[in-house]
CSV table of N, CA and C in Angstrom, one decimal:
chain,number,residue,atom,x,y,z
M,1,MET,N,116.5,123.1,59.6
M,1,MET,CA,116.3,123.7,60.9
M,1,MET,C,117.6,123.4,61.7
M,2,GLU,N,118.1,124.4,62.4
M,2,GLU,CA,119.3,124.2,63.2
M,2,GLU,C,119.0,123.3,64.4
M,3,MET,N,120.0,122.6,64.8
M,3,MET,CA,119.8,121.7,66.0
M,3,MET,C,119.3,122.5,67.2
M,4,LYS,N,119.9,123.7,67.4
M,4,LYS,CA,119.4,124.5,68.6
M,4,LYS,C,117.9,124.7,68.5
M,5,GLU,N,117.4,125.1,67.4
M,5,GLU,CA,116.0,125.4,67.3
M,5,GLU,C,115.1,124.2,67.4
M,6,GLN,N,115.6,123.1,67.0
M,6,GLN,CA,114.9,121.9,67.1
M,6,GLN,C,114.8,121.2,68.4
M,7,PHE,N,116.0,121.1,69.1
M,7,PHE,CA,116.1,120.3,70.3
M,7,PHE,C,116.2,121.1,71.6
M,8,TRP,N,116.6,122.3,71.5
M,8,TRP,CA,116.9,123.1,72.8
M,8,TRP,C,115.7,123.3,73.7
M,9,PRO,N,114.5,123.6,73.2
M,9,PRO,CA,113.4,123.7,74.2
M,9,PRO,C,113.2,122.4,75.0
M,10,TYR,N,113.4,121.3,74.3
M,10,TYR,CA,113.2,120.0,75.0
M,10,TYR,C,114.3,119.9,76.1
M,11,PHE,N,115.5,120.1,75.8
M,11,PHE,CA,116.6,120.0,76.8
M,11,PHE,C,116.4,120.9,78.0
M,12,TRP,N,116.1,122.2,77.7
M,12,TRP,CA,116.0,123.2,78.8
M,12,TRP,C,114.7,123.0,79.7
M,13,SER,N,113.6,122.7,79.0
M,13,SER,CA,112.3,122.6,79.8
M,13,SER,C,112.0,121.2,80.3
M,14,VAL,N,112.2,120.2,79.5
M,14,VAL,CA,111.8,118.9,79.9
M,14,VAL,C,112.9,118.2,80.7
M,15,MET,N,114.1,118.3,80.2
M,15,MET,CA,115.3,117.5,80.8
M,15,MET,C,116.0,118.4,81.9
M,16,SER,N,115.7,119.6,82.0
M,16,SER,CA,116.3,120.5,83.0
M,16,SER,C,117.8,120.6,82.9
M,17,PHE,N,118.4,120.5,81.7
M,17,PHE,CA,119.8,120.6,81.5
M,17,PHE,C,120.2,122.0,81.7
M,18,HIS,N,121.4,122.2,82.2
M,18,HIS,CA,122.0,123.6,82.4
M,18,HIS,C,123.0,123.9,81.4
M,19,LEU,N,123.7,122.8,80.9
M,19,LEU,CA,124.8,123.0,79.9
M,19,LEU,C,124.9,121.8,79.1
M,20,ILE,N,125.2,121.9,77.8
M,20,ILE,CA,125.4,120.8,76.9
M,20,ILE,C,126.8,121.1,76.2
M,21,VAL,N,127.6,120.1,76.2
M,21,VAL,CA,129.0,120.3,75.6
M,21,VAL,C,129.1,119.3,74.5
M,22,LEU,N,129.4,119.8,73.3
M,22,LEU,CA,129.5,118.9,72.1
M,22,LEU,C,131.0,119.1,71.6
M,23,ARG,N,131.6,118.0,71.5
M,23,ARG,CA,133.0,118.0,70.9
M,23,ARG,C,132.7,117.6,69.4
M,24,GLU,N,133.2,118.4,68.5
M,24,GLU,CA,133.0,118.2,67.1
M,24,GLU,C,134.3,117.9,66.4
M,25,ALA,N,134.3,116.9,65.5
M,25,ALA,CA,135.5,116.6,64.7
M,25,ALA,C,136.8,116.4,65.6
M,26,LEU,N,137.9,117.0,65.1
M,26,LEU,CA,139.1,116.7,65.9
M,26,LEU,C,139.3,117.7,67.0
M,27,ASN,N,139.0,119.0,66.8
M,27,ASN,CA,139.4,119.9,67.9
M,27,ASN,C,138.3,121.0,68.1
M,28,ARG,N,137.2,120.9,67.5
M,28,ARG,CA,136.2,121.9,67.6
M,28,ARG,C,135.2,121.5,68.7
M,29,SER,N,134.6,122.5,69.3
M,29,SER,CA,133.6,122.2,70.3
M,29,SER,C,132.5,123.3,70.4
M,30,ARG,N,131.4,123.0,70.9
M,30,ARG,CA,130.3,123.9,71.2
M,30,ARG,C,129.8,123.7,72.6
M,31,LEU,N,129.5,124.8,73.2
M,31,LEU,CA,128.9,124.8,74.6
M,31,LEU,C,127.5,125.5,74.5
M,32,PHE,N,126.5,124.9,75.0
M,32,PHE,CA,125.2,125.5,74.9
M,32,PHE,C,124.6,125.6,76.3
M,33,SER,N,124.0,126.7,76.6
M,33,SER,CA,123.2,126.9,77.8
M,33,SER,C,121.9,127.5,77.3
M,34,ALA,N,120.9,127.7,78.2
M,34,ALA,CA,119.7,128.3,77.8
M,34,ALA,C,119.8,129.7,77.3
M,35,SER,N,120.9,130.4,77.7
M,35,SER,CA,121.1,131.8,77.3
M,35,SER,C,122.3,132.1,76.4
M,36,GLU,N,123.2,131.1,76.3
M,36,GLU,CA,124.5,131.3,75.5
M,36,GLU,C,124.8,130.1,74.6
M,37,ASP,N,125.5,130.4,73.6
M,37,ASP,CA,126.0,129.4,72.6
M,37,ASP,C,127.4,129.7,72.3
M,38,GLY,N,128.3,128.9,72.8
M,38,GLY,CA,129.8,129.2,72.6
M,38,GLY,C,130.3,128.2,71.7
M,39,HIS,N,130.9,128.7,70.6
M,39,HIS,CA,131.5,127.8,69.5
M,39,HIS,C,133.0,128.2,69.4
M,40,HIS,N,133.8,127.1,69.3
M,40,HIS,CA,135.2,127.4,69.0
M,40,HIS,C,135.8,126.4,68.0
M,41,ILE,N,136.5,126.9,67.1
M,41,ILE,CA,137.0,126.1,66.0
M,41,ILE,C,138.3,125.3,66.4
M,42,GLY,N,138.8,125.5,67.6
M,42,GLY,CA,140.0,124.8,68.0
M,42,GLY,C,141.3,125.5,67.6
M,43,PHE,N,142.3,124.9,68.1
M,43,PHE,CA,143.7,125.4,67.8
M,43,PHE,C,144.4,124.4,66.9
M,44,GLU,N,145.2,124.9,66.0
M,44,GLU,CA,146.0,124.0,65.2
M,44,GLU,C,147.2,123.6,66.0
M,45,VAL,N,147.5,122.3,66.0
M,45,VAL,CA,148.7,121.8,66.7
M,45,VAL,C,149.7,121.3,65.6
M,46,ASP,N,150.9,121.9,65.6
M,46,ASP,CA,151.9,121.6,64.6
M,46,ASP,C,152.4,120.1,64.7
M,47,HIS,N,152.6,119.7,66.0
M,47,HIS,CA,153.1,118.3,66.1
M,47,HIS,C,152.4,117.7,67.3
M,48,ILE,N,151.6,116.7,67.0
M,48,ILE,CA,150.9,116.0,68.1
M,48,ILE,C,151.8,114.9,68.6
M,49,VAL,N,152.1,114.9,69.9
M,49,VAL,CA,153.0,113.9,70.6
M,49,VAL,C,152.1,112.8,71.1
M,50,ASP,N,151.1,113.2,71.8
M,50,ASP,CA,150.3,112.2,72.5
M,50,ASP,C,148.9,112.8,72.9
M,51,SER,N,147.8,112.2,72.4
M,51,SER,CA,146.5,112.7,72.7
M,51,SER,C,145.9,112.3,74.0
M,52,VAL,N,146.6,111.4,74.7
M,52,VAL,CA,146.2,110.9,76.0
M,52,VAL,C,146.1,112.1,77.0
M,53,GLY,N,145.0,112.2,77.6
M,53,GLY,CA,144.8,113.3,78.6
M,53,GLY,C,144.2,114.6,78.0
M,54,SER,N,144.1,114.7,76.7
M,54,SER,CA,143.5,115.9,76.1
M,54,SER,C,142.1,116.1,76.5
M,55,GLU,N,141.3,115.1,76.5
M,55,GLU,CA,139.9,115.3,76.9
M,55,GLU,C,139.8,115.7,78.4
M,56,ASN,N,140.7,115.1,79.2
M,56,ASN,CA,140.7,115.5,80.6
M,56,ASN,C,141.1,117.0,80.8
M,57,ALA,N,142.1,117.4,80.0
M,57,ALA,CA,142.5,118.8,80.0
M,57,ALA,C,141.3,119.7,79.6
M,58,PHE,N,140.6,119.3,78.6
M,58,PHE,CA,139.4,120.1,78.1
M,58,PHE,C,138.4,120.2,79.3
M,59,THR,N,138.1,119.0,79.9
M,59,THR,CA,137.1,119.0,80.9
M,59,THR,C,137.5,119.8,82.2
M,60,VAL,N,138.7,119.7,82.6
M,60,VAL,CA,139.2,120.5,83.7
M,60,VAL,C,139.1,122.0,83.4
M,61,ALA,N,139.5,122.4,82.3
M,61,ALA,CA,139.4,123.8,81.9
M,61,ALA,C,137.9,124.3,81.8
M,62,LEU,N,137.1,123.4,81.3
M,62,LEU,CA,135.6,123.7,81.3
M,62,LEU,C,135.1,123.9,82.7
M,63,ALA,N,135.4,123.0,83.6
M,63,ALA,CA,134.9,123.0,85.0
M,63,ALA,C,135.4,124.3,85.7
M,64,ILE,N,136.7,124.6,85.5
M,64,ILE,CA,137.3,125.8,86.2
M,64,ILE,C,136.6,127.1,85.7
M,65,GLY,N,136.4,127.2,84.3
M,65,GLY,CA,135.7,128.3,83.8
M,65,GLY,C,134.3,128.5,84.3
M,66,LEU,N,133.6,127.3,84.4
M,66,LEU,CA,132.2,127.4,84.9
M,66,LEU,C,132.1,127.8,86.3
M,67,LEU,N,133.0,127.3,87.1
M,67,LEU,CA,133.1,127.6,88.6
M,67,LEU,C,133.4,129.1,88.8
M,68,MET,N,134.2,129.7,87.8
M,68,MET,CA,134.6,131.1,87.9
M,68,MET,C,133.6,132.0,87.3
M,69,GLY,N,132.5,131.4,86.7
M,69,GLY,CA,131.5,132.2,86.1
M,69,GLY,C,131.8,132.9,84.8
M,70,HIS,N,132.8,132.4,84.0
M,70,HIS,CA,133.2,133.0,82.8
M,70,HIS,C,132.1,132.8,81.7
M,71,PRO,N,132.1,133.6,80.7
M,71,PRO,CA,131.2,133.4,79.5
M,71,PRO,C,131.6,132.1,78.8
M,72,LEU,N,130.6,131.5,78.1
M,72,LEU,CA,130.9,130.2,77.4
M,72,LEU,C,132.0,130.4,76.3
M,73,GLU,N,132.0,131.5,75.6
M,73,GLU,CA,133.0,131.7,74.6
M,73,GLU,C,134.4,131.6,75.2
M,74,ARG,N,134.6,132.3,76.3
M,74,ARG,CA,135.9,132.3,77.0
M,74,ARG,C,136.3,130.9,77.5
M,75,ILE,N,135.3,130.2,78.1
M,75,ILE,CA,135.5,128.9,78.6
M,75,ILE,C,135.9,127.9,77.5
M,76,ASN,N,135.2,128.0,76.4
M,76,ASN,CA,135.5,127.1,75.3
M,76,ASN,C,136.9,127.4,74.7
M,77,LYS,N,137.3,128.6,74.6
M,77,LYS,CA,138.6,128.9,74.1
M,77,LYS,C,139.7,128.3,75.1
M,78,SER,N,139.5,128.5,76.4
M,78,SER,CA,140.5,128.0,77.3
M,78,SER,C,140.5,126.5,77.3
M,79,ALA,N,139.3,125.8,77.2
M,79,ALA,CA,139.3,124.4,77.2
M,79,ALA,C,140.0,123.8,76.0
M,80,ASN,N,139.7,124.4,74.8
M,80,ASN,CA,140.4,124.0,73.6
M,80,ASN,C,141.9,124.2,73.6
M,81,LYS,N,142.3,125.3,74.2
M,81,LYS,CA,143.7,125.6,74.3
M,81,LYS,C,144.4,124.6,75.2
M,82,SER,N,143.8,124.3,76.3
M,82,SER,CA,144.3,123.3,77.3
M,82,SER,C,144.4,121.9,76.6
M,83,ALA,N,143.4,121.5,75.9
M,83,ALA,CA,143.4,120.2,75.2
M,83,ALA,C,144.5,120.2,74.1
M,84,SER,N,144.6,121.3,73.4
M,84,SER,CA,145.6,121.3,72.3
M,84,SER,C,147.0,121.2,72.9
M,85,PHE,N,147.2,121.9,74.0
M,85,PHE,CA,148.5,121.9,74.7
M,85,PHE,C,148.8,120.4,75.2
M,86,ALA,N,147.8,119.8,75.7
M,86,ALA,CA,148.0,118.4,76.2
M,86,ALA,C,148.5,117.5,75.1
M,87,CYS,N,148.0,117.7,73.9
M,87,CYS,CA,148.4,116.9,72.7
M,87,CYS,C,149.9,117.1,72.3
M,88,THR,N,150.5,118.1,72.8
M,88,THR,CA,151.9,118.4,72.4
M,88,THR,C,152.8,117.8,73.5
M,89,GLN,N,152.3,117.2,74.5
M,89,GLN,CA,153.1,116.7,75.6
M,89,GLN,C,152.9,115.2,75.7
M,90,GLU,N,153.9,114.5,76.3
M,90,GLU,CA,153.9,113.1,76.4
M,90,GLU,C,153.2,112.7,77.7
M,91,GLY,N,152.3,111.7,77.7
M,91,GLY,CA,151.7,111.2,78.9
M,91,GLY,C,150.4,112.0,79.2
M,92,ALA,N,149.7,111.5,80.2
M,92,ALA,CA,148.4,112.0,80.6
M,92,ALA,C,148.5,113.2,81.5
M,93,SER,N,149.6,113.5,82.2
M,93,SER,CA,149.7,114.6,83.2
M,93,SER,C,150.9,115.5,82.9
M,94,PRO,N,150.9,116.2,81.8
M,94,PRO,CA,152.0,117.1,81.6
M,94,PRO,C,152.0,118.3,82.5
M,95,SER,N,153.2,118.9,82.8
M,95,SER,CA,153.2,120.1,83.6
M,95,SER,C,152.8,121.2,82.8
M,96,LEU,N,152.1,122.2,83.4
M,96,LEU,CA,151.7,123.4,82.6
M,96,LEU,C,152.8,124.3,82.4
M,97,LEU,N,152.9,124.9,81.2
M,97,LEU,CA,153.9,125.9,80.9
M,97,LEU,C,153.6,127.2,81.7
M,98,PRO,N,154.5,128.0,82.0
M,98,PRO,CA,154.3,129.2,82.7
M,98,PRO,C,153.2,130.1,82.1
M,99,ASN,N,153.0,130.2,80.8
M,99,ASN,CA,152.0,131.0,80.2
M,99,ASN,C,150.6,130.5,80.4
M,100,PHE,N,150.5,129.2,80.8
M,100,PHE,CA,149.2,128.7,81.1
M,100,PHE,C,148.8,128.9,82.6
M,101,ARG,N,149.7,129.0,83.4
M,101,ARG,CA,149.4,129.2,84.8
M,101,ARG,C,148.8,130.5,85.0
M,102,GLY,N,147.7,130.6,85.8
M,102,GLY,CA,147.0,131.8,86.0
M,102,GLY,C,146.1,132.3,84.9
M,103,ALA,N,145.9,131.4,83.9
M,103,ALA,CA,145.1,131.7,82.7
M,103,ALA,C,143.6,131.9,83.1
M,104,TYR,N,143.3,131.5,84.3
M,104,TYR,CA,141.9,131.6,84.7
M,104,TYR,C,141.7,132.6,85.8
């Protein structure tokens, strides 16, 4: 039985969750709501410089996407892209490249 089929009714009705975020393996993630299931396999990073800040980059992109009302698939892609980019930069607060600005 899939996890969604087994646990989701409990999360939505008993716990009153609105969104569940699962980070899988190195760079995959799944976002679940009562009506959507967003899965992303992540982006391949050729050269990891520093993973510090990658989770924060993921979380910020997730929050922005949710606030803007984007579908979970789009949010998940943006969050993974942001986290992957953060891994290619040194330190916890890299500057965004021009192609990332305005991505939302």
